[in-house]
Backbone as JSON, one array per atom type, in Angstrom:
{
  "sequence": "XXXXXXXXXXXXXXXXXXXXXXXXXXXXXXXXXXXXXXXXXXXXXXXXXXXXXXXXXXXXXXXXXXXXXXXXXXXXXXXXXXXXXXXXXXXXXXXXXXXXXXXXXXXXXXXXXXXXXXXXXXXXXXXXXXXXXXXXXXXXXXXXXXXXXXXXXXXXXXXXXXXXXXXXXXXXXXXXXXXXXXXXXXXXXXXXXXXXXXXXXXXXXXXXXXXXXXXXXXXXXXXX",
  "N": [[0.83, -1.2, 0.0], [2.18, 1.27, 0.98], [4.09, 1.45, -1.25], [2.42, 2.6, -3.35], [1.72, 4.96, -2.39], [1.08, 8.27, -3.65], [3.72, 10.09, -5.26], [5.65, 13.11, -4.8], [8.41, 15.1, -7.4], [9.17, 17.4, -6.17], [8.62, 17.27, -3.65], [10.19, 15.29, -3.24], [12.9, 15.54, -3.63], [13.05, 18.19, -2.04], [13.4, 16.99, 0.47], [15.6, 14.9, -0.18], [17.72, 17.57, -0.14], [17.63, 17.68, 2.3], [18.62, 16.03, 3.62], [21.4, 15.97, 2.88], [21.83, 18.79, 4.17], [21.81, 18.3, 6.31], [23.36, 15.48, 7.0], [25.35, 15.04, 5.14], [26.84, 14.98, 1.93], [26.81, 12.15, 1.04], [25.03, 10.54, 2.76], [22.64, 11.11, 0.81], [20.59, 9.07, -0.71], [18.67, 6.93, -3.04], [17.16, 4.64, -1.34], [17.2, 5.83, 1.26], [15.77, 8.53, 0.74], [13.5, 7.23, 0.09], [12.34, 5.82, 2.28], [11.99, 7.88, 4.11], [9.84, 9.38, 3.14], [8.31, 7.02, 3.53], [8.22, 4.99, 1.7], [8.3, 2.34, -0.91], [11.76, 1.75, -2.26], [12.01, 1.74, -5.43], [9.37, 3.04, -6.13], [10.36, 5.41, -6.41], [12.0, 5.48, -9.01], [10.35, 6.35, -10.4], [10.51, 8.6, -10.96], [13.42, 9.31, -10.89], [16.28, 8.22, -12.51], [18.39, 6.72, -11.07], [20.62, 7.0, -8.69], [22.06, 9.03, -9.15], [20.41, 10.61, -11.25], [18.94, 11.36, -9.23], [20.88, 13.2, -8.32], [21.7, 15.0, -9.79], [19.13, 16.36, -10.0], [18.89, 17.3, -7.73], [21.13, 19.22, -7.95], [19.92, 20.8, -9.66], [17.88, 22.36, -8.32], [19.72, 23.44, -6.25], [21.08, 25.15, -8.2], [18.81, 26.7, -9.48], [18.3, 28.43, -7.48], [19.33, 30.39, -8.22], [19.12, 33.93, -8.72], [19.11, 36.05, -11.85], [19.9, 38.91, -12.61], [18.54, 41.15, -14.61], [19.86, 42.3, -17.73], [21.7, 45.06, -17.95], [23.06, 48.48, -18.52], [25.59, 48.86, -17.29], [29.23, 48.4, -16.94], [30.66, 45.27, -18.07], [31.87, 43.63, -16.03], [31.01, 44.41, -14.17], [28.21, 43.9, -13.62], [28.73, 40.87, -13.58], [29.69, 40.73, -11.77], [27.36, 40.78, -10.27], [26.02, 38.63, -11.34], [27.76, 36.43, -10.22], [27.56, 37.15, -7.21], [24.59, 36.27, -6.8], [24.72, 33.56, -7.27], [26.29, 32.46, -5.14], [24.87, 32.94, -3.37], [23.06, 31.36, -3.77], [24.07, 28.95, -2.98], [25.0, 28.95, -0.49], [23.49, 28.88, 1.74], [23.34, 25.81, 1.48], [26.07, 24.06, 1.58], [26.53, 21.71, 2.17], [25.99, 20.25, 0.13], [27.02, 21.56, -1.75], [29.53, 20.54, -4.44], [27.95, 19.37, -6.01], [27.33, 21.13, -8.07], [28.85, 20.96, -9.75], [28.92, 19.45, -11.86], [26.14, 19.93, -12.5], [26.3, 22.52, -13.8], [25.62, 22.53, -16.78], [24.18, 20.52, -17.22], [21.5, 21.06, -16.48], [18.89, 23.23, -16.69], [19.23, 25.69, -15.21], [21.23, 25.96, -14.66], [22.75, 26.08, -17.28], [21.64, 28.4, -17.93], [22.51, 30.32, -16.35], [25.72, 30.03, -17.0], [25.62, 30.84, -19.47], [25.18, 33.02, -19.1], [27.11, 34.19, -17.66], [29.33, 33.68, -19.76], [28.63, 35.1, -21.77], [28.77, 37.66, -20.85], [31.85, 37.81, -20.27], [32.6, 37.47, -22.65], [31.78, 39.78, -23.59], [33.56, 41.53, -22.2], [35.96, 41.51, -23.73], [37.16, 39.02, -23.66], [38.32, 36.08, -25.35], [36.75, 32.79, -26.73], [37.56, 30.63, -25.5], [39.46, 31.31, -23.53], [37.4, 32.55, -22.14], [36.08, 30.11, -21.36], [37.71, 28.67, -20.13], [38.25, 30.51, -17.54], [35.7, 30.58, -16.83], [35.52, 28.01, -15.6], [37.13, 28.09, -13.37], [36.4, 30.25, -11.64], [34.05, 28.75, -11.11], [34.67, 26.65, -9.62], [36.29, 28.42, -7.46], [33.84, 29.96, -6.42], [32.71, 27.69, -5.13], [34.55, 26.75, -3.33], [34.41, 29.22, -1.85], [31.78, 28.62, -0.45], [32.02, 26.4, 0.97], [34.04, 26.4, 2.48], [34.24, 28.38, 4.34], [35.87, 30.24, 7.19], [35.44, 28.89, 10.24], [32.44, 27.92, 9.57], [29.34, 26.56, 10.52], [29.28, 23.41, 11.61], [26.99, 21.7, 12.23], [24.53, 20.58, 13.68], [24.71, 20.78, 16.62], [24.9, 23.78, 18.43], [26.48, 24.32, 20.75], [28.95, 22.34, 20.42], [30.09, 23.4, 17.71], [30.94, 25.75, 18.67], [32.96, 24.76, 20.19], [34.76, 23.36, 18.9], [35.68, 25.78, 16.83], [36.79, 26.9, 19.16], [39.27, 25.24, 19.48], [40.55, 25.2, 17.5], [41.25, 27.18, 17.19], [43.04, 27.39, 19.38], [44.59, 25.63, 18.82], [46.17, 26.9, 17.06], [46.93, 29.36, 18.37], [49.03, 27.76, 19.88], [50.99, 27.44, 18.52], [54.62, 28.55, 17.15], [55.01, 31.64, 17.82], [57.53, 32.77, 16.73], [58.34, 30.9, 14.89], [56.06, 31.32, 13.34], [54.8, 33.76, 12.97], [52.72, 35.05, 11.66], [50.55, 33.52, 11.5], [49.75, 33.32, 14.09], [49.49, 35.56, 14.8], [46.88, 35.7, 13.81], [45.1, 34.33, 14.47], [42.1, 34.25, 15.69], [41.25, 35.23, 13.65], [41.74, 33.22, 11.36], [40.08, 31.24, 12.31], [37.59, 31.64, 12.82], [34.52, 33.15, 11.29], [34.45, 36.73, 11.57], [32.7, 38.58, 10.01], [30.49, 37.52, 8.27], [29.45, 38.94, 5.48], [31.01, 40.49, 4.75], [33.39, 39.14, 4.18], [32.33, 36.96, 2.49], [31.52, 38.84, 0.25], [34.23, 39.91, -0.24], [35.64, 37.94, -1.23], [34.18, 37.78, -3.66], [34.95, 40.02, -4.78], [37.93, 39.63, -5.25], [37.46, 38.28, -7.41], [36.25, 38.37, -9.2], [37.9, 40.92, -9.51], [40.68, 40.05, -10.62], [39.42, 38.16, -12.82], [38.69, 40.57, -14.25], [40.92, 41.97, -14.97], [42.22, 39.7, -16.13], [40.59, 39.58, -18.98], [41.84, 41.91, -19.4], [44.22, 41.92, -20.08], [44.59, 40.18, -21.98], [42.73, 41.36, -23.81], [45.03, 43.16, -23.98], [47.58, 42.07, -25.24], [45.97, 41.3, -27.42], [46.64, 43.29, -28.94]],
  "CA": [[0.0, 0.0, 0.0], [2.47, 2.39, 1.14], [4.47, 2.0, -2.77], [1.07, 3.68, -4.22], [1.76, 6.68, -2.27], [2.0, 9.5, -4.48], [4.59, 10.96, -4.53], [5.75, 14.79, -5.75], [9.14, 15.49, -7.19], [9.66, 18.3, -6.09], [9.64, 17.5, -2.28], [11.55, 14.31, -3.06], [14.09, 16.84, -4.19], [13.35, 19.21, -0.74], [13.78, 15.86, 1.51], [17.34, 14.7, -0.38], [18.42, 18.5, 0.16], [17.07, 18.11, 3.34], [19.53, 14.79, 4.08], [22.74, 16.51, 2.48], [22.18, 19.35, 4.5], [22.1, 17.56, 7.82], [24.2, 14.27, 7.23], [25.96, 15.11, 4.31], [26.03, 14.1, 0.61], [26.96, 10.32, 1.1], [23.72, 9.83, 3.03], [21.38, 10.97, -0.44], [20.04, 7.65, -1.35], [17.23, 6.44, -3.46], [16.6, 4.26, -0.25], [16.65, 6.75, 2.13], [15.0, 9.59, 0.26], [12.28, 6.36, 0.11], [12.41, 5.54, 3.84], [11.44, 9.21, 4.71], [8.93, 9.05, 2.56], [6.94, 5.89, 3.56], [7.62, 3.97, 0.39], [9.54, 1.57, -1.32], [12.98, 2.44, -3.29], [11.16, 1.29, -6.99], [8.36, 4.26, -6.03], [11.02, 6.86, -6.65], [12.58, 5.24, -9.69], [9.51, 6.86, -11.64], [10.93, 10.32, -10.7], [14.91, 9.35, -10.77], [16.1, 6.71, -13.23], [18.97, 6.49, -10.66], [21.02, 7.88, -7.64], [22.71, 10.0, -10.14], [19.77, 11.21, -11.46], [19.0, 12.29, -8.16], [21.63, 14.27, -7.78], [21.56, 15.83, -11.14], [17.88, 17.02, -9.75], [19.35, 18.34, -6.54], [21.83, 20.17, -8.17], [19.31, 22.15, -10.58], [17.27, 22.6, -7.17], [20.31, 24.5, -6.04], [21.11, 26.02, -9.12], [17.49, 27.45, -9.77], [18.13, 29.17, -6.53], [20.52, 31.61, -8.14], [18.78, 35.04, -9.23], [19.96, 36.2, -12.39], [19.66, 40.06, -12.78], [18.9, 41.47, -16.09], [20.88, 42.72, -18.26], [21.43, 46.64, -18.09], [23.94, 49.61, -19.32], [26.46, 49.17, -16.49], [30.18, 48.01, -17.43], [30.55, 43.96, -17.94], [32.13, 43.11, -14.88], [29.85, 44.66, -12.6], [26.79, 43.3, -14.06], [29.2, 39.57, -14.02], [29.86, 40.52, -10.39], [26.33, 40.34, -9.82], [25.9, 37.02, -11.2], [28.12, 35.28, -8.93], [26.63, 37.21, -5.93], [23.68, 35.63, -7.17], [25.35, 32.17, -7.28], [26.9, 32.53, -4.24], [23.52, 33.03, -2.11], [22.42, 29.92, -3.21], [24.69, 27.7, -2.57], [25.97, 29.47, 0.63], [22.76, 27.89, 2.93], [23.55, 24.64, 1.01], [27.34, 24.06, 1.73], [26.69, 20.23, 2.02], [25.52, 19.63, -1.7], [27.48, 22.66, -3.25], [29.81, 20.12, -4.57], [26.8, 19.32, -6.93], [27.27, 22.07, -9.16], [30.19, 21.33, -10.72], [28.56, 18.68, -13.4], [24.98, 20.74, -12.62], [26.01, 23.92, -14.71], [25.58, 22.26, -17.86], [23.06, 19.44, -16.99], [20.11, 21.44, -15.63], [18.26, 24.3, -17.19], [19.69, 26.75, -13.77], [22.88, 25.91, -14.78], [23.05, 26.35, -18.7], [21.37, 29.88, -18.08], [23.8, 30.93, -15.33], [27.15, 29.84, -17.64], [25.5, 31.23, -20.74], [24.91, 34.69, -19.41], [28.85, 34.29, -17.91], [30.06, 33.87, -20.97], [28.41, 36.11, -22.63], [29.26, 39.12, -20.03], [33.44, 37.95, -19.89], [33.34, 37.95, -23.98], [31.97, 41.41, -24.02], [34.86, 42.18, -22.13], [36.61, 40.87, -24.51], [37.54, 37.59, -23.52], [37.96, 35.39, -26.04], [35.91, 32.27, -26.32], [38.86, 29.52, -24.75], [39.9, 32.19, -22.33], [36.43, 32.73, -20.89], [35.48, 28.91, -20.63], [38.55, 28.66, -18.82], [37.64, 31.13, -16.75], [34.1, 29.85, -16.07], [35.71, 26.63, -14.7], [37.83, 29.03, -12.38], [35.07, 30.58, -11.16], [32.81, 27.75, -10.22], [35.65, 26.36, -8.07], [36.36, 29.55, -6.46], [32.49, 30.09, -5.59], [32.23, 26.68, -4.55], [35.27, 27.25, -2.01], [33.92, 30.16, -0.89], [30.44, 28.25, 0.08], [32.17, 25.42, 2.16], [35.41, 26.79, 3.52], [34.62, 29.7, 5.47], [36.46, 29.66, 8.8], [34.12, 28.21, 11.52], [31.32, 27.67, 9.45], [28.46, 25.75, 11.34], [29.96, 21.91, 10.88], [26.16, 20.48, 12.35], [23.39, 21.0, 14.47], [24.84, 21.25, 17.5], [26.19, 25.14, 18.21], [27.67, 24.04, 21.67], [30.1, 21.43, 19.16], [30.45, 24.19, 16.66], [31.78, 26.85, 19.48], [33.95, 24.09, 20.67], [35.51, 23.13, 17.3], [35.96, 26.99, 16.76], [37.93, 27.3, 19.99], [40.21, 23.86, 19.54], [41.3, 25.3, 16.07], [42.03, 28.79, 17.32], [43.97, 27.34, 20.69], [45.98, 24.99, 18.03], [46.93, 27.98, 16.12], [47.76, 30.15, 19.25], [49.81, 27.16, 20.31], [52.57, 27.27, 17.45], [55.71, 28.99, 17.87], [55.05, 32.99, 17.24], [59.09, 33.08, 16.13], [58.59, 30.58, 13.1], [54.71, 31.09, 12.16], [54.29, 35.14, 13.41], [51.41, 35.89, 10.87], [49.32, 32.48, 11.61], [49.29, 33.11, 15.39], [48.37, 37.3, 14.94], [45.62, 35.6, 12.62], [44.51, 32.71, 14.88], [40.82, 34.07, 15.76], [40.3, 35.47, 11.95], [41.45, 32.05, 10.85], [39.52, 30.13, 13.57], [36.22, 31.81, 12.52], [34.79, 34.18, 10.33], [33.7, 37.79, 12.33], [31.53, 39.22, 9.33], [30.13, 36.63, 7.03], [28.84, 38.85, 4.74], [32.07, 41.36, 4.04], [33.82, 37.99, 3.75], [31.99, 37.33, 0.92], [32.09, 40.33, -0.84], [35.22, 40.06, -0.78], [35.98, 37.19, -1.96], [33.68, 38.16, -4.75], [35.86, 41.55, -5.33], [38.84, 39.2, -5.88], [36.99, 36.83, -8.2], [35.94, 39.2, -10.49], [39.13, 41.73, -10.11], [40.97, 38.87, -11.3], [38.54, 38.1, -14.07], [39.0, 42.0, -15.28], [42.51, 41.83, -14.89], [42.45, 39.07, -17.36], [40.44, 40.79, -19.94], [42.52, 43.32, -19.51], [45.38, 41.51, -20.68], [44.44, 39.29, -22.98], [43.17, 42.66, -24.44], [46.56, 43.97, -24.27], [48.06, 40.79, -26.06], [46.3, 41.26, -28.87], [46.94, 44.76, -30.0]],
  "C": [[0.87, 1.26, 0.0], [3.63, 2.38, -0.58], [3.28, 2.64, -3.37], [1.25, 4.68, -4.35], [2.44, 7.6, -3.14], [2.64, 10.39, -4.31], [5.15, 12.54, -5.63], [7.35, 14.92, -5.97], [9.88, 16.4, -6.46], [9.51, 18.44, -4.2], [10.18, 16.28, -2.21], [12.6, 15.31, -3.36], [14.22, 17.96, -3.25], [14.01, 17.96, 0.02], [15.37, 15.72, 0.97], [17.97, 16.14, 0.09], [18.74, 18.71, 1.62], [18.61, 17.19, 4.55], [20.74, 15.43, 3.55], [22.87, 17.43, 3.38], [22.41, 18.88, 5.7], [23.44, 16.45, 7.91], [25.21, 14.29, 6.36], [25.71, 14.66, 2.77], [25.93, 12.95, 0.19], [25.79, 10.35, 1.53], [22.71, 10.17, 1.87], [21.54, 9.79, -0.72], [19.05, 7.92, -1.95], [16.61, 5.92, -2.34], [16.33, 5.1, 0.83], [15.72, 7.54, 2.32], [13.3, 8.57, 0.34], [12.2, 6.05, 1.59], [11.57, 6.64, 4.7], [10.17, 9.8, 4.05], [7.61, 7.68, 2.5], [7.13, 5.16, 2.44], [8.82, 3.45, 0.25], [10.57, 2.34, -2.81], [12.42, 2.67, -4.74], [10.67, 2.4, -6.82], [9.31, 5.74, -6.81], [11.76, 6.63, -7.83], [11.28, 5.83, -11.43], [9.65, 8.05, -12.25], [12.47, 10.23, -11.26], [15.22, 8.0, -11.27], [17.3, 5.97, -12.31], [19.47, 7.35, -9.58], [21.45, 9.13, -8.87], [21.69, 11.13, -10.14], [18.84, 12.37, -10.68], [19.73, 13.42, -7.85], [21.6, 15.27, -8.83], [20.34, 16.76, -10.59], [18.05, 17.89, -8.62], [20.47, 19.37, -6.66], [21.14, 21.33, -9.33], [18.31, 22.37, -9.28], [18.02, 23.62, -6.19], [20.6, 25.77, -7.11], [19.61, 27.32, -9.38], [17.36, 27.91, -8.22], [18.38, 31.03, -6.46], [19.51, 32.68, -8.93], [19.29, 35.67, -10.35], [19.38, 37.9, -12.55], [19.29, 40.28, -14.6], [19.67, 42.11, -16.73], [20.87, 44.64, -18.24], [22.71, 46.72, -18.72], [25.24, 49.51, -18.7], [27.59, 48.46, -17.03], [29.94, 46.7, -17.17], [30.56, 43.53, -16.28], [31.37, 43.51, -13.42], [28.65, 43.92, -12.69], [27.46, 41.37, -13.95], [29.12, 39.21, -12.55], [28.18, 40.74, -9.7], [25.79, 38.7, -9.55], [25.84, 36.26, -10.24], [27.91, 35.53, -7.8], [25.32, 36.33, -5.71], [23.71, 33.86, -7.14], [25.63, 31.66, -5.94], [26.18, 32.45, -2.97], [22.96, 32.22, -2.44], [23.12, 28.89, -2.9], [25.22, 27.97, -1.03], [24.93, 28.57, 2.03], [23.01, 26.22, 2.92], [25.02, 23.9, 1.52], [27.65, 22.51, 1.36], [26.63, 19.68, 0.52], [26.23, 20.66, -2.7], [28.59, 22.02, -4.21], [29.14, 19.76, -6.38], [26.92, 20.45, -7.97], [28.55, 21.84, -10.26], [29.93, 20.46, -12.24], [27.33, 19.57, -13.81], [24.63, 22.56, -13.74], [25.73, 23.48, -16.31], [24.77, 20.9, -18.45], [21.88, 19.82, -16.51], [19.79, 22.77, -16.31], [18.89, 25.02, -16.6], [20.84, 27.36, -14.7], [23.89, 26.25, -15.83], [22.82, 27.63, -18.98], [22.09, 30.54, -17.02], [25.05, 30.9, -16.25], [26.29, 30.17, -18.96], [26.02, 32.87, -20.7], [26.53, 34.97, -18.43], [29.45, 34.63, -19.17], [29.83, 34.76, -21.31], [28.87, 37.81, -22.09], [31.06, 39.06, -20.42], [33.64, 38.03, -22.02], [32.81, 39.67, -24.53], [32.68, 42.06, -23.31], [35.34, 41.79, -22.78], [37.56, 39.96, -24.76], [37.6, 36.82, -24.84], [37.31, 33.44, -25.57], [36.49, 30.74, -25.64], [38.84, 30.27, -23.63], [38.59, 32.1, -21.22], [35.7, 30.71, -20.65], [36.66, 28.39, -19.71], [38.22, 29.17, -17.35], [36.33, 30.72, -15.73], [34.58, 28.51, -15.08], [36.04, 27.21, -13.28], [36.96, 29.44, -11.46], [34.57, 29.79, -10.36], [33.63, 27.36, -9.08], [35.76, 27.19, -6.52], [35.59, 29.7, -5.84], [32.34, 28.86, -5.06], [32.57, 26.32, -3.12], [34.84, 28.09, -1.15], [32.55, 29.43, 0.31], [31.19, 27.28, 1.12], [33.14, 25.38, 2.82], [35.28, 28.12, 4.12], [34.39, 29.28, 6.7], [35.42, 30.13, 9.63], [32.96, 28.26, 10.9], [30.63, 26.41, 10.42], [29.04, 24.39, 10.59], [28.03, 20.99, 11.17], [25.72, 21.05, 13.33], [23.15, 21.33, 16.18], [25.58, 22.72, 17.8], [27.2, 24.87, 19.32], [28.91, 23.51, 21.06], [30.74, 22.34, 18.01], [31.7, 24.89, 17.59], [32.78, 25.85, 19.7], [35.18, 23.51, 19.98], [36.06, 24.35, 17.03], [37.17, 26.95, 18.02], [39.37, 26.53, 20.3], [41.08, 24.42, 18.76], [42.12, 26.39, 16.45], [42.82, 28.57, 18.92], [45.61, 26.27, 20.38], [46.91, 25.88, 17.43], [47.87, 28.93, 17.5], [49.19, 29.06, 19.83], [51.11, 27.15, 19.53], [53.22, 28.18, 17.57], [55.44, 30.71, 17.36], [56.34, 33.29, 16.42], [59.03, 32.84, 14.72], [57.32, 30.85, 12.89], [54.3, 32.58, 12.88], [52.76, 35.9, 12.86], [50.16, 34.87, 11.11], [49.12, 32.64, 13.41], [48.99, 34.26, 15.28], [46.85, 36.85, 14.33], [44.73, 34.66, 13.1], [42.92, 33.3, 14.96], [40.3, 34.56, 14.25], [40.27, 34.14, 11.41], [40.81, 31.13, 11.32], [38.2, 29.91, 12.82], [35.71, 33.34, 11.83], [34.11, 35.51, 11.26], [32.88, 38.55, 11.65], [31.36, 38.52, 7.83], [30.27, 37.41, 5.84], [30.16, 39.72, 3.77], [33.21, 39.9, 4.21], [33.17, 37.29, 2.88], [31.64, 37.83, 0.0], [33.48, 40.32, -1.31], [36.05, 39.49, -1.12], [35.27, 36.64, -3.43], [33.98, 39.08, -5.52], [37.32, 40.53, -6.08], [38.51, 38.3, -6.86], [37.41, 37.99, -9.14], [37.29, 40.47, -11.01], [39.89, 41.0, -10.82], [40.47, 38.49, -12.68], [39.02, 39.49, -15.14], [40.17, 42.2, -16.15], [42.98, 40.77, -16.63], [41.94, 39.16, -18.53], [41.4, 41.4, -20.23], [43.83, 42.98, -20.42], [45.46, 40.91, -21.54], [44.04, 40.62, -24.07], [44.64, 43.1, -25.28], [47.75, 43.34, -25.45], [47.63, 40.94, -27.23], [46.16, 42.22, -29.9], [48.32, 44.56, -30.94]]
}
């Protein structure tokens, strides 16, 4: 009886997000995602021809998170450095599944209209069209880093375990010799944990994209 139950993609696809964000992305199963659901594994094979396919679905579930601005008058790279602000706020609640994007930009509707309207911004700087799919790879990495390596992000649902992890890291760091490592022990509570999320990623969205310009700029320069 309970395989009958009908079921809705689209909160099989909240529930798996739901299991990555808590346990990580090893626990997404077909079985699981069916477990939490009342039904048997088969039930969900009508939705997902496989785990894969699952994940493919949970990564345009993040992707179709990202906002894309429209296009206006303002210079490329500002309007590019929107984008990946835009990118960047969805995957940033996600951290567990942001991983998922890296086949998802070019397997999911989200993902093909996010790296279209890239491209198309870094070749009207005048990227050429090698240079900026380079680039685009660059990119995704970078934003992907940003989403799951900032110091002391929440590791899990306990905050007591979080604070306590935070203060282990930053009493290892104070512990090393100030003589040979002088800049990692002045730096121990910035590197411990982050003190303003949000101008920590800004500004590791200022260096994406300066970077990006930069290389325009030169590749420009190259071929006068």
């Amino acid at each position: 009886m309970a395989a009958q139950k009908r079921l809705n993609r689209d909160e099989l696809i909240t529930t798996a997000l739901a299991v990555a964000d808590a346990e990580g992305l090893d626990a997404v199963t077909i079985r699981r995602v069916a477990q939490l659901h009342d039904v048997t594994p088969m039930a969900l094979y009508r939705h997902f021809p496989d785990k894969e396919g699952l994940l493919v679905a949970l990564a345009g579930r993040l992707l179709s998170g990202t906002v894309l601005p429209e296009p206006d008058d303002r210079p490329w790279h500002e309007q590019l450095r929107d984008v990946l602000s835009g990118f960047l706020d969805a995957l940033r609640p996600h951290p567990n599944a942001a991983m998922l994007v890296f086949n998802g930009m070019v397997t999911t509707e989200p993902g093909l209209a996010i790296t279209e309207r890239s491209l198309a911004l870094m070749a009207e700087g005048g990227m050429s069209v090698e240079r900026s799919a380079e680039t685009a790879s660059q990119i995704l990495g970078s934003l992907v880093a940003l989403a799951i390596a900032e110091p002391g992000r929440d590791l899990g649902p306990d905050p007591e375990a979080n604070e306590d992890a935070v203060r282990a890291k930053r009493a290892t760091l104070l512990a090393l010799s100030p003589r040979r490592y002088p800049h990692i022990v002045a730096a121990a509570d910035a590197l411990a944990a982050c003190s303003d999320q949000e101008l920590y990623f800004d500004r590791g969205i200022d260096l994406i994209v300066t970077g990006i310009r930069d290389a325009a700029r030169a590749e420009a320069a190259g071929a006068r």
